[in-house]
XYZ file of N, CA and C in Angstrom:
864
model
N 118.200 108.183 144.209
C 117.747 107.921 143.197
C 118.082 108.983 142.171
N 118.375 108.313 140.999
C 119.081 109.273 139.929
C 117.844 109.433 138.807
N 117.114 110.385 138.492
C 116.505 110.969 137.477
C 116.975 111.679 136.350
N 118.398 111.690 136.236
C 119.298 112.579 135.405
C 118.383 112.288 134.062
N 117.809 111.504 133.349
C 117.449 111.657 132.224
C 116.102 111.837 131.934
N 115.495 112.624 133.122
C 113.887 112.953 132.904
C 113.932 114.415 133.613
N 113.125 114.970 132.840
C 112.740 116.598 133.620
C 111.252 116.502 134.106
N 111.065 116.282 135.182
C 109.833 116.073 136.322
C 109.114 117.471 136.206
N 107.900 117.773 135.307
C 107.410 119.082 135.551
C 106.741 119.255 137.078
N 105.992 117.673 137.317
C 105.151 118.010 138.492
C 104.949 116.580 138.758
N 104.747 116.364 140.213
C 104.531 115.117 140.549
C 103.079 115.082 140.592
N 102.399 113.975 139.696
C 101.074 113.647 139.993
C 100.612 113.057 141.388
N 99.099 113.146 141.612
C 98.546 112.494 142.845
C 98.017 111.259 142.137
N 98.080 110.262 142.272
C 97.542 108.980 140.916
C 97.630 108.206 142.420
N 96.283 107.407 142.098
C 96.181 106.269 142.874
C 96.626 104.793 142.491
N 97.604 104.261 143.169
C 98.325 102.812 142.504
C 98.451 102.775 141.173
N 99.039 103.888 140.832
C 99.152 103.918 139.341
C 99.638 102.707 138.545
N 99.291 102.116 137.381
C 99.598 101.238 136.442
C 100.810 102.310 135.440
N 102.165 101.785 135.317
C 103.104 102.299 134.436
C 102.855 101.621 133.370
N 103.066 102.567 132.233
C 102.642 101.761 130.705
C 103.937 102.293 129.877
N 104.764 101.327 129.304
C 105.634 102.035 128.329
C 105.258 101.456 126.949
N 105.039 102.514 125.967
C 105.231 102.417 124.653
C 106.362 102.956 123.949
N 107.097 102.101 123.129
C 108.126 102.680 122.483
C 108.279 102.533 121.203
N 108.857 103.547 120.240
C 109.118 103.250 119.234
C 110.522 102.274 118.991
N 110.811 102.021 117.739
C 112.057 101.363 117.519
C 111.733 100.093 116.749
N 112.856 99.189 117.450
C 112.751 97.807 116.667
C 111.299 96.866 117.495
N 110.980 97.115 118.546
C 109.923 96.641 118.776
C 108.524 97.384 118.902
N 108.244 97.986 117.863
C 107.226 98.557 117.164
C 106.956 98.175 115.924
N 106.524 97.098 115.541
C 106.229 97.010 114.276
C 104.871 97.430 113.984
N 104.391 97.991 113.050
C 103.416 98.897 112.332
C 102.797 99.932 113.469
N 104.107 100.200 114.258
C 103.484 101.478 115.151
C 102.377 100.925 116.095
N 102.266 99.870 116.376
C 100.978 99.373 117.472
C 101.699 99.508 118.876
N 102.848 99.358 119.004
C 103.196 99.372 120.343
C 103.040 100.777 121.044
N 104.000 101.846 120.182
C 103.974 103.250 120.765
C 102.545 103.752 120.368
N 101.789 103.453 119.235
C 100.595 103.709 118.803
C 99.397 103.676 119.672
N 99.592 102.451 120.327
C 98.520 102.134 121.546
C 98.635 102.899 122.583
N 99.908 103.289 122.995
C 100.331 104.088 124.368
C 99.768 105.534 124.081
N 99.994 106.049 122.686
C 99.407 106.966 122.445
C 98.231 107.384 122.439
N 97.502 106.464 121.612
C 95.939 106.379 121.638
C 95.536 106.236 123.447
N 95.988 105.616 124.034
C 95.737 105.778 125.598
C 95.718 107.074 126.143
N 96.769 107.546 126.088
C 97.111 109.036 126.437
C 95.867 109.985 125.775
N 95.852 109.510 124.752
C 94.380 110.879 123.989
C 93.314 110.588 124.537
N 92.930 109.334 124.632
C 91.570 109.105 125.041
C 91.243 109.196 126.397
N 92.195 109.300 127.305
C 91.997 109.201 128.645
C 92.358 110.654 129.184
N 92.757 111.447 128.470
C 92.917 113.058 128.357
C 93.998 113.067 129.637
N 95.029 112.351 129.479
C 96.307 112.169 130.273
C 97.070 113.655 129.593
N 97.742 114.331 131.199
C 98.382 115.386 130.878
C 99.788 115.027 130.909
N 100.844 115.528 130.316
C 101.906 115.541 130.275
C 102.762 116.246 131.403
N 103.501 115.301 132.393
C 103.902 115.828 133.614
C 105.460 115.642 133.743
N 106.082 115.002 132.348
C 107.592 115.041 132.169
C 108.221 114.755 130.913
N 109.396 114.913 130.861
C 110.179 114.884 129.595
C 111.428 114.030 129.606
N 111.744 113.368 128.511
C 112.980 112.780 128.267
C 114.159 113.702 127.901
N 115.197 113.848 128.930
C 116.468 114.648 128.190
C 116.873 113.720 126.981
N 116.797 114.601 125.788
C 117.546 113.440 124.864
C 119.180 113.164 125.212
N 119.532 113.990 125.597
C 121.238 114.038 125.442
C 121.515 112.789 126.445
N 120.623 112.184 127.385
C 120.804 111.287 128.051
C 120.747 110.047 127.733
N 119.887 109.849 126.660
C 119.552 108.355 126.326
C 119.685 108.266 124.576
N 119.739 109.558 123.618
C 119.816 109.282 122.344
C 121.088 109.644 121.545
N 120.981 109.429 120.548
C 122.136 109.848 119.682
C 121.452 110.807 118.529
N 121.844 111.999 118.273
C 121.403 112.821 117.593
C 121.364 112.298 115.826
N 122.632 111.972 115.915
C 122.950 111.090 114.600
C 122.570 110.250 114.059
N 121.739 109.601 115.062
C 120.911 108.528 114.621
C 119.270 109.017 114.172
N 118.813 109.975 115.234
C 117.499 110.471 115.263
C 117.830 112.335 115.432
N 118.018 112.756 114.358
C 118.242 114.013 114.341
C 116.840 114.910 115.024
N 117.484 116.132 115.619
C 116.704 117.356 115.879
C 115.835 117.738 114.837
N 114.524 117.985 115.151
C 114.084 118.769 113.809
C 113.679 120.812 114.392
N 113.942 121.238 113.180
C 114.063 122.783 113.101
C 113.258 123.121 112.456
N 112.514 124.322 112.778
C 111.666 125.317 111.836
C 112.197 126.549 111.476
N 112.680 127.093 110.558
C 113.319 128.093 110.043
C 112.634 128.840 108.974
N 112.008 130.228 108.941
C 111.515 130.971 108.018
C 111.984 132.082 107.997
N 112.261 132.553 106.651
C 112.661 133.891 106.315
C 113.984 134.129 107.085
N 114.836 133.071 107.114
C 116.074 133.272 107.965
C 115.891 133.648 109.555
N 114.680 133.158 109.997
C 114.510 133.154 111.277
C 114.188 131.900 111.818
N 114.764 131.325 112.975
C 114.485 130.055 113.573
C 113.424 130.033 114.638
N 112.411 129.735 114.377
C 111.145 129.699 115.385
C 111.013 128.555 116.049
N 111.405 127.236 116.010
C 111.417 126.300 116.998
C 112.645 125.096 116.627
N 112.779 124.567 117.764
C 114.089 123.645 117.804
C 113.603 122.463 118.460
N 113.133 121.245 117.850
C 112.168 120.213 119.026
C 113.452 119.258 118.923
N 113.836 119.018 120.431
C 114.543 117.883 120.639
C 113.881 116.504 121.301
N 113.070 116.872 121.677
C 112.305 116.006 122.484
C 111.926 114.345 121.781
N 112.251 113.626 122.615
C 111.694 111.975 121.872
C 111.083 111.607 122.439
N 110.304 111.897 123.748
C 108.918 111.429 124.545
C 108.932 112.200 125.644
N 107.709 111.581 126.077
C 107.111 112.438 127.459
C 106.321 111.458 128.204
N 106.121 111.712 129.415
C 105.485 110.994 130.589
C 104.082 111.771 130.538
N 102.929 111.055 130.790
C 101.641 111.311 131.071
C 100.648 110.903 131.932
N 100.134 111.638 132.723
C 99.672 111.182 133.986
C 98.109 111.356 133.758
N 97.404 110.122 134.134
C 95.843 109.857 133.575
C 95.187 109.548 134.843
N 94.077 110.318 134.870
C 93.207 109.755 136.311
C 92.279 108.946 135.504
N 91.866 107.694 136.128
C 90.789 106.507 135.637
C 89.514 106.499 136.441
N 88.567 107.409 136.916
C 87.727 106.946 137.918
C 86.885 105.657 137.754
N 86.804 105.274 136.574
C 86.106 103.846 136.293
C 86.971 102.660 136.910
N 88.051 103.055 137.069
C 88.893 102.267 137.626
C 89.474 102.094 138.977
N 90.169 101.396 139.706
C 90.735 101.705 140.851
C 92.063 102.199 141.262
N 92.544 102.258 139.862
C 94.230 102.700 139.491
C 94.059 103.435 138.788
N 94.899 104.479 138.822
C 95.294 105.373 137.655
C 96.342 105.260 136.861
N 96.750 105.990 135.919
C 97.869 105.453 134.639
C 99.164 106.282 134.547
N 100.230 105.892 134.686
C 101.605 107.006 134.085
C 102.041 106.049 132.667
N 101.947 106.828 131.864
C 102.291 106.648 130.621
C 103.722 107.305 129.724
N 104.560 106.409 129.495
C 105.395 106.878 128.814
C 105.530 106.568 127.482
N 105.592 107.746 126.218
C 105.080 107.627 124.999
C 106.724 108.048 124.507
N 107.687 107.528 123.780
C 108.788 107.713 123.359
C 109.312 106.761 122.551
N 110.335 107.213 121.789
C 111.290 106.363 120.832
C 112.216 105.530 122.016
N 112.508 104.368 121.555
C 113.553 103.554 122.179
C 114.868 103.985 122.192
N 115.482 104.273 123.334
C 116.540 104.974 123.430
C 117.611 103.877 122.828
N 118.605 104.957 122.292
C 119.979 104.277 121.749
C 120.846 103.517 122.455
N 121.049 104.559 123.651
C 121.960 104.584 124.703
C 121.514 104.149 126.257
N 122.435 103.530 126.844
C 122.033 103.411 128.371
C 120.996 102.790 128.739
N 120.604 101.854 128.311
C 119.363 101.095 128.466
C 119.106 100.537 130.061
N 120.157 100.332 130.523
C 120.218 99.851 131.986
C 119.895 101.218 132.649
N 120.182 102.209 132.570
C 119.887 103.515 133.181
C 118.551 103.993 132.989
N 118.100 103.916 131.634
C 116.962 104.271 131.340
C 115.651 103.101 132.101
N 116.198 102.061 132.185
C 115.027 101.151 132.862
C 114.980 101.441 134.331
N 116.472 101.801 135.183
C 116.408 101.996 136.183
C 115.517 103.261 136.650
N 115.970 104.322 135.835
C 115.193 105.557 136.286
C 113.385 105.597 135.835
N 113.014 104.964 134.719
C 111.570 104.968 134.952
C 111.227 103.714 135.989
N 111.957 103.175 136.285
C 111.355 102.194 137.642
C 111.273 103.066 139.017
N 112.532 103.783 139.115
C 112.442 105.022 140.012
C 111.320 105.654 140.019
N 110.970 106.345 138.872
C 109.595 107.177 139.007
C 108.457 106.249 139.227
N 108.513 105.037 138.771
C 107.108 104.109 139.296
C 107.159 103.904 140.853
N 108.603 103.916 141.498
C 108.319 103.523 143.028
C 108.207 104.781 143.658
N 108.676 106.128 142.986
C 108.077 107.137 143.939
C 106.767 107.426 143.687
N 105.876 106.729 142.832
C 104.564 107.042 142.797
C 103.756 105.631 143.057
N 104.473 105.062 143.765
C 103.900 103.523 144.102
C 103.020 103.088 143.374
N 103.711 102.767 142.528
C 103.141 102.055 141.261
C 102.590 100.615 141.746
N 101.534 100.101 140.977
C 100.998 99.038 141.530
C 101.320 97.755 140.592
N 101.716 98.488 139.259
C 101.987 97.317 138.301
C 102.651 97.980 136.925
N 103.835 97.451 136.362
C 104.037 97.723 135.005
C 104.200 97.026 133.803
N 103.801 97.857 132.918
C 103.260 97.067 131.467
C 104.300 97.637 130.411
N 105.266 97.047 129.756
C 105.568 97.389 128.452
C 105.107 96.942 127.386
N 104.911 97.578 126.371
C 104.297 96.947 125.112
C 105.040 96.864 124.006
N 104.907 95.821 123.227
C 105.672 95.417 122.229
C 104.928 95.156 120.843
N 105.448 95.641 119.516
C 104.777 94.738 118.412
C 105.957 94.123 117.524
N 105.532 92.995 117.113
C 106.668 92.177 116.162
C 106.029 91.631 114.852
N 106.896 91.604 113.598
C 106.176 90.758 112.584
C 106.484 89.555 112.893
N 105.412 88.928 112.487
C 105.196 87.165 112.525
C 104.306 86.686 111.664
N 103.829 85.574 111.019
C 103.598 84.822 110.280
C 102.122 84.636 110.536
N 101.568 85.887 110.795
C 99.953 85.944 110.778
C 99.618 86.955 109.993
N 97.919 86.459 109.809
C 97.040 87.055 108.884
C 96.805 88.412 109.248
N 96.549 89.417 108.210
C 95.838 90.820 108.480
C 94.579 91.125 109.417
N 93.991 89.953 109.118
C 92.651 89.766 109.821
C 92.738 88.994 111.360
N 93.986 88.573 111.741
C 94.237 88.239 112.922
C 94.373 89.310 114.115
N 93.847 89.041 115.089
C 94.638 89.698 116.468
C 95.337 88.977 117.238
N 96.586 88.600 117.275
C 97.084 87.826 118.236
C 98.063 88.491 119.074
N 97.912 88.423 120.667
C 98.560 88.690 121.588
C 99.402 88.056 122.435
N 100.586 88.161 122.671
C 101.412 87.303 123.544
C 102.135 88.284 124.817
N 102.304 87.453 125.683
C 103.323 88.346 126.845
C 104.017 87.233 127.557
N 104.915 88.075 128.318
C 105.824 87.195 129.267
C 105.720 88.557 130.466
N 105.446 87.651 131.350
C 105.146 88.466 133.072
C 105.903 87.629 134.287
N 105.502 88.481 135.523
C 106.176 88.083 136.675
C 106.264 86.921 137.213
N 104.817 85.918 136.891
C 104.667 84.626 137.313
C 103.803 84.196 136.882
N 103.466 82.853 137.169
C 102.567 82.065 136.389
C 101.321 82.588 136.930
N 100.965 82.983 138.064
C 99.394 83.444 138.363
C 99.002 84.903 137.484
N 100.170 85.581 137.104
C 99.907 86.804 136.226
C 99.795 86.133 134.663
N 100.524 85.257 134.265
C 100.450 84.590 133.068
C 98.816 84.078 133.041
N 97.958 83.347 134.093
C 96.898 83.010 134.017
C 95.993 84.183 133.823
N 96.202 85.430 134.443
C 95.344 86.554 134.250
C 95.120 86.732 133.047
N 96.299 86.863 132.183
C 96.589 87.160 131.313
C 95.941 86.228 129.961
N 95.885 84.877 130.404
C 95.614 84.022 129.423
C 93.964 84.248 129.216
N 93.282 84.462 130.244
C 91.884 85.024 130.800
C 91.507 85.729 129.389
N 92.433 86.740 129.074
C 92.222 87.685 128.062
C 92.778 87.323 127.204
N 93.346 85.954 126.415
C 93.623 85.455 125.415
C 94.677 86.020 125.076
N 95.582 86.231 126.040
C 96.857 87.056 125.661
C 98.061 85.675 126.482
N 98.618 84.770 125.163
C 99.158 83.794 125.562
C 100.802 84.095 126.390
N 101.030 82.950 126.641
C 102.455 83.274 126.869
C 103.621 83.150 125.661
N 104.493 83.965 126.008
C 105.666 83.965 124.918
C 106.986 83.103 124.922
N 107.029 82.352 123.939
C 108.220 81.601 124.014
C 109.014 82.180 122.635
N 110.296 82.685 122.998
C 111.147 83.364 121.976
C 112.479 83.269 122.453
N 113.589 83.109 121.644
C 115.000 82.963 122.056
C 115.846 83.867 121.169
N 116.339 84.849 121.099
C 117.062 85.763 120.122
C 117.109 86.992 120.574
N 117.373 87.779 119.599
C 117.638 89.466 120.137
C 116.658 89.862 120.361
N 116.786 90.961 121.867
C 115.672 91.658 122.385
C 116.029 92.793 122.093
N 114.457 93.655 122.593
C 114.308 94.795 122.658
C 114.862 95.511 124.281
N 114.455 96.514 124.503
C 114.751 97.189 125.786
C 113.702 96.635 126.807
N 112.797 96.296 126.081
C 111.552 95.603 127.241
C 112.523 94.478 128.370
N 112.891 93.662 127.498
C 113.616 92.666 128.678
C 114.413 93.264 129.580
N 115.144 94.318 129.849
C 115.700 95.012 130.443
C 114.551 95.548 131.618
N 113.481 96.564 130.942
C 112.846 97.054 131.477
C 111.969 95.842 132.549
N 111.688 94.747 132.168
C 110.954 93.809 132.745
C 112.135 93.230 133.773
N 113.099 92.905 133.905
C 114.008 92.657 134.579
C 114.229 93.383 135.962
N 114.277 94.742 135.759
C 114.170 95.864 136.639
C 113.078 95.641 137.129
N 111.838 95.570 136.658
C 110.630 95.713 137.741
C 110.580 94.553 138.308
N 111.214 93.276 137.838
C 111.181 92.038 138.908
C 111.949 92.187 140.089
N 113.401 92.654 139.789
C 114.309 92.848 140.956
C 113.346 93.898 141.977
N 112.440 94.507 141.689
C 111.860 95.439 142.493
C 110.414 94.938 143.082
N 110.317 93.602 142.836
C 109.019 93.134 143.036
C 107.851 93.437 142.697
N 107.716 94.316 141.616
C 106.710 95.003 141.064
C 106.014 94.023 140.058
N 104.704 93.722 140.106
C 103.731 92.865 139.155
C 104.219 93.620 137.714
N 104.436 92.746 137.009
C 105.066 93.017 135.535
C 104.796 92.259 134.444
N 104.438 92.655 133.258
C 104.252 92.191 132.067
C 104.590 93.305 130.984
N 105.246 92.255 130.015
C 105.469 92.909 128.761
C 104.404 92.185 127.858
N 103.412 92.914 127.009
C 102.818 92.717 126.173
C 102.910 92.589 124.541
N 102.844 91.819 124.035
C 103.153 92.123 122.368
C 102.080 91.943 121.458
N 101.917 92.410 120.550
C 100.844 92.036 119.351
C 101.875 91.532 118.441
N 101.519 90.582 117.414
C 102.005 89.760 116.144
C 101.073 90.591 115.012
N 102.306 91.049 114.185
C 101.742 91.811 113.159
C 102.098 91.196 111.802
N 101.331 91.348 111.020
C 101.447 90.481 109.336
C 102.593 91.259 109.008
N 103.845 89.817 108.403
C 104.671 90.388 108.072
C 104.817 90.676 106.210
N 103.508 90.818 105.859
C 103.483 91.396 104.669
C 103.096 92.825 104.245
N 102.722 93.084 105.560
C 102.018 94.684 105.658
C 103.633 95.247 106.112
N 103.583 96.724 105.859
C 104.733 97.577 106.346
C 104.191 98.896 106.096
N 104.670 99.918 106.736
C 104.536 101.077 106.671
C 103.389 101.877 107.447
N 103.144 102.762 108.046
C 102.423 103.398 108.960
C 101.961 102.493 110.106
N 100.556 102.948 110.522
C 100.170 102.296 111.941
C 99.009 101.391 111.175
N 98.918 100.433 112.062
C 97.833 99.283 111.826
C 96.785 99.969 112.938
N 95.588 100.072 112.311
C 94.548 100.655 113.176
C 93.880 99.541 114.031
N 93.585 98.195 113.037
C 93.092 97.181 113.928
C 93.816 96.582 114.787
N 94.920 96.514 114.962
C 95.759 95.970 115.849
C 96.294 96.832 116.945
N 95.954 98.419 117.039
C 95.984 99.265 117.765
C 94.631 98.779 118.520
N 93.594 98.831 118.018
C 92.135 98.836 118.650
C 92.590 97.489 119.383
N 92.885 96.259 119.128
C 92.879 94.942 119.805
C 93.772 95.259 120.743
N 94.994 95.920 120.907
C 95.765 96.120 121.855
C 95.082 96.831 123.034
N 94.786 98.113 122.734
C 93.927 98.820 123.608
C 93.158 98.391 124.289
N 91.920 97.707 123.482
C 91.045 96.697 123.910
C 91.170 95.848 125.265
N 92.749 95.064 124.837
C 92.922 94.141 125.843
C 93.368 94.835 127.343
N 94.377 95.998 126.921
C 94.526 96.764 128.001
C 93.360 97.092 128.999
N 92.344 97.695 128.320
C 91.185 97.941 128.998
C 90.509 97.126 129.826
N 90.700 95.745 129.213
C 89.811 95.148 129.884
C 90.784 94.409 131.100
N 91.956 94.441 130.849
C 92.951 94.160 131.940
C 92.922 95.372 132.930
N 92.559 96.386 132.810
C 93.304 97.362 134.036
C 91.354 98.232 134.130
N 90.487 97.449 133.954
C 89.043 98.058 133.924
C 89.121 99.514 133.563
N 89.491 99.998 132.388
C 89.408 101.125 131.827
C 87.943 101.255 130.758
N 87.341 102.207 130.524
C 86.538 102.697 129.825
C 87.090 103.349 128.784
N 87.710 102.802 127.447
C 88.401 103.217 126.286
C 87.384 102.938 124.988
N 86.952 104.054 124.369
C 86.431 104.017 123.136
C 87.398 103.623 122.069
N 87.267 102.537 121.293
C 88.016 102.666 120.465
C 87.173 102.366 118.603
N 86.404 102.836 118.690
C 85.276 102.665 117.528
C 86.087 103.550 116.235
N 86.715 104.320 116.448
C 87.214 105.384 115.480
C 88.231 104.597 114.734
N 89.286 103.796 115.747
C 90.125 102.928 115.148
C 89.703 101.809 114.324
N 88.402 101.190 114.829
C 88.074 99.994 114.121
C 86.969 100.494 112.710
N 86.528 101.641 112.791
C 86.073 102.200 111.262
C 87.296 102.631 110.367
N 88.469 102.983 110.802
C 89.607 103.480 109.927
C 90.022 101.816 109.418
N 90.055 100.816 110.337
C 90.372 99.548 110.018
C 89.552 98.940 109.113
N 88.543 99.102 109.076
C 87.564 98.497 108.158
C 87.777 99.149 106.856
N 87.839 100.077 106.700
C 88.227 100.753 105.390
C 89.643 100.505 105.008
N 90.124 100.208 105.799
C 91.746 99.732 105.201
C 91.877 98.350 104.797
N 91.103 97.771 105.508
C 90.994 96.156 105.300
C 90.592 95.899 103.946
N 89.362 96.839 103.319
C 89.063 96.358 101.963
C 90.128 97.062 101.091
N 90.930 97.771 101.231
C 92.300 98.266 100.434
C 92.931 97.520 100.187
N 93.114 96.487 101.621
C 94.152 95.785 101.486
C 93.841 94.281 100.842
N 92.453 94.108 100.855
C 91.804 92.804 99.971
C 92.221 93.337 98.692
N 91.925 94.302 98.338
C 91.943 94.722 96.613
C 93.406 94.780 96.409
N 94.519 94.943 97.171
C 95.695 94.642 96.687
C 95.903 93.224 96.417
N 95.333 92.507 97.704
C 95.844 90.915 97.395
C 95.264 90.353 96.011
N 94.196 90.312 95.840
C 93.317 90.019 94.802
C 93.860 90.393 93.264
N 94.668 91.349 93.540
C 95.369 92.050 92.181
C 96.753 91.254 92.087
N 97.200 90.783 93.060
C 98.670 90.080 93.032
C 98.745 88.481 93.114
N 98.794 87.718 92.586
C 98.726 86.601 92.682
C 100.252 85.941 93.853
N 101.321 86.563 93.747
C 102.017 86.044 95.009
C 101.809 86.328 96.042
N 101.045 87.430 96.368
C 100.776 87.736 97.758
C 99.523 86.776 97.913
N 98.570 86.516 97.152
C 97.377 85.310 97.219
C 98.118 84.091 97.824
N 99.070 83.527 97.016
C 99.911 82.338 97.376
C 100.361 82.611 99.061
N 101.241 83.582 99.298
C 101.631 83.500 100.597
C 100.670 83.716 101.660
N 99.592 84.250 101.538
C 98.661 84.603 102.344
C 97.668 83.329 102.416
N 97.941 82.306 101.400
C 97.022 80.899 101.571
C 97.901 80.017 102.081
N 99.326 79.994 102.121
C 99.937 79.331 103.113
C 100.048 79.636 104.404
N 99.518 81.059 104.879
C 99.736 81.395 106.145
C 98.277 80.923 106.741
N 97.205 80.860 105.816
C 96.250 80.348 106.393
C 95.892 78.739 106.773
N 96.852 77.987 105.692
C 96.900 76.696 105.635
C 97.802 76.142 107.182
N 98.635 76.788 107.200
C 99.499 76.997 108.544
C 98.666 77.280 109.819
N 97.540 78.021 109.855
C 96.895 78.488 110.687
C 95.827 77.360 111.184
N 95.573 76.856 110.156
C 94.708 75.479 110.277
C 94.922 74.213 110.746
N 96.574 74.152 110.260
C 97.575 73.157 111.390
C 97.862 73.391 112.546
N 97.669 74.880 113.112
C 98.040 75.251 114.421
C 99.757 75.648 114.391
N 100.286 75.988 113.286
C 101.614 76.157 113.123
C 102.129 77.518 113.156
N 102.772 77.852 113.874
C 103.235 79.212 113.589
C 104.581 79.098 114.376
N 105.141 80.442 114.060
C 106.887 80.702 114.139
C 107.067 80.794 115.571
N 105.848 81.643 116.500
C 106.395 81.778 118.070
C 107.242 83.124 117.903
N 107.754 83.616 117.105
C 108.816 84.949 117.324
C 109.093 85.551 115.865
N 109.620 86.723 115.855
C 109.935 87.434 114.821
C 110.345 86.789 113.502
N 109.731 87.000 112.061
C 110.336 86.780 111.223
C 110.788 87.354 110.241
N 111.542 86.815 109.156
C 112.011 87.875 108.211
C 111.039 88.145 107.261
N 110.691 89.569 106.792
C 109.781 89.967 106.272
C 110.387 89.952 104.624
N 109.352 89.600 104.087
C 109.267 89.397 102.135
C 109.677 90.640 101.722
N 110.251 90.746 100.718
C 110.520 91.952 99.809
C 109.701 92.253 98.533
N 109.626 93.300 98.057
C 109.422 93.073 96.543
C 107.888 93.255 96.438
N 107.122 92.457 95.521
C 105.958 92.547 95.496
C 105.165 92.015 96.291
N 105.724 91.099 97.302
C 104.972 90.535 98.510
C 104.523 91.123 99.803
N 104.823 92.539 99.264
C 104.778 93.303 100.630
C 103.944 94.489 100.334
N 102.836 94.603 101.192
C 101.891 95.672 100.709
C 102.062 96.981 101.578
N 102.229 98.057 101.236
C 102.749 99.386 102.194
C 101.508 100.015 102.466
N 101.106 100.104 103.807
C 99.962 100.512 104.340
C 99.773 101.922 104.166
N 100.874 102.536 103.970
C 100.936 104.383 103.554
C 100.453 104.524 102.684
N 100.435 103.447 101.345
C 99.690 103.901 100.068
C 98.008 104.096 100.246
N 97.683 103.710 101.173
C 96.185 103.691 101.357
C 95.714 104.686 103.002
N 96.764 105.138 103.460
C 96.096 105.660 104.302
C 95.953 107.158 103.871
N 95.125 108.109 104.769
C 95.011 109.509 104.276
C 95.953 110.365 105.103
N 96.627 111.320 104.276
C 97.617 112.168 104.706
C 98.944 111.570 104.637
N 99.418 110.417 104.293
C 100.644 110.057 104.561
C 100.892 109.895 102.931
C-alpha cells in the first residue's frame, strides 16, 4: 500500500466510516463542494488526522505556498493544500472520514488510489465525492444529481430527490475516484450540486445548506444548517435587488424560468455569460 502522498498523524477508530471527499478547483462552482465538506467538518467537530503532502500532487507555480514575514523575520510558511478529518457520529451507525483539499494538479490516479487505500485501511462502508457545476438553473433552485455504483444505489439517492446524471465531456478527478472505488467493490457515488451560471464568486450558502442537508438525510446525521439558511435569506434579497436593477439579467432569468416550466435543462455544465449578465456574490458578502 502506497500512502506516500499523505502524512497520517493517527489512525482513528471509526465505525464502518463513510469517506467523503470535497475538493476545490474545476468541480467546485460557488465553493459548494469543498464548502459543504468543510461545513460538515466544523459542525461534526471532526479532528484532523492527516495532511496531504503538497509536493506529491501539486504544482507550486500553479498554487503557491503562502508566507508570513514580519520585520525581516519569517513567522510561518504554509505548504498545506488539504487535510483528512475524522468524526464520530453517535446518531448514525457509521462515522465519517472527510478529505477537504484542493483538486490535485498532478498524479490523479495515484491520488485516487491512495485515498481509496486509506478507505480500505479503515474498513470504509461507502465513498462519496462532492462536486458543484454551473448550469442553467435559478438561484432559488436546489438541484442535485449523481452517478453511483449501481441502479439500487441510484434509487436510494432518487428518494432524496438526487437524480441520475447524464453528461458527456471533460471531467474532474471525481470520475477517477469513482472508478477506483468501483474497482474495489466499495459502494460509491459522486453527488453534484447545480449552480446558477449568472452568479459567481465566494460561497453560495443556500446550496451548501441544500447539499449538507441531503448528505445528513442520506447518512442519518444530525447537522444544523440554520446559520447557512439565515445567510442565504439575506443574500437572496441582495441578489433580487441586483436583478431588479438590470434588465439584461431580468431577461436571462425570465428565459430560465420559462425553460424550467417546459422542463428543458442542459443536463451538464454550461458556459457562463460575462459582463453585466453576472452577479458577483462577493460584492454582497461580509468580509469579502
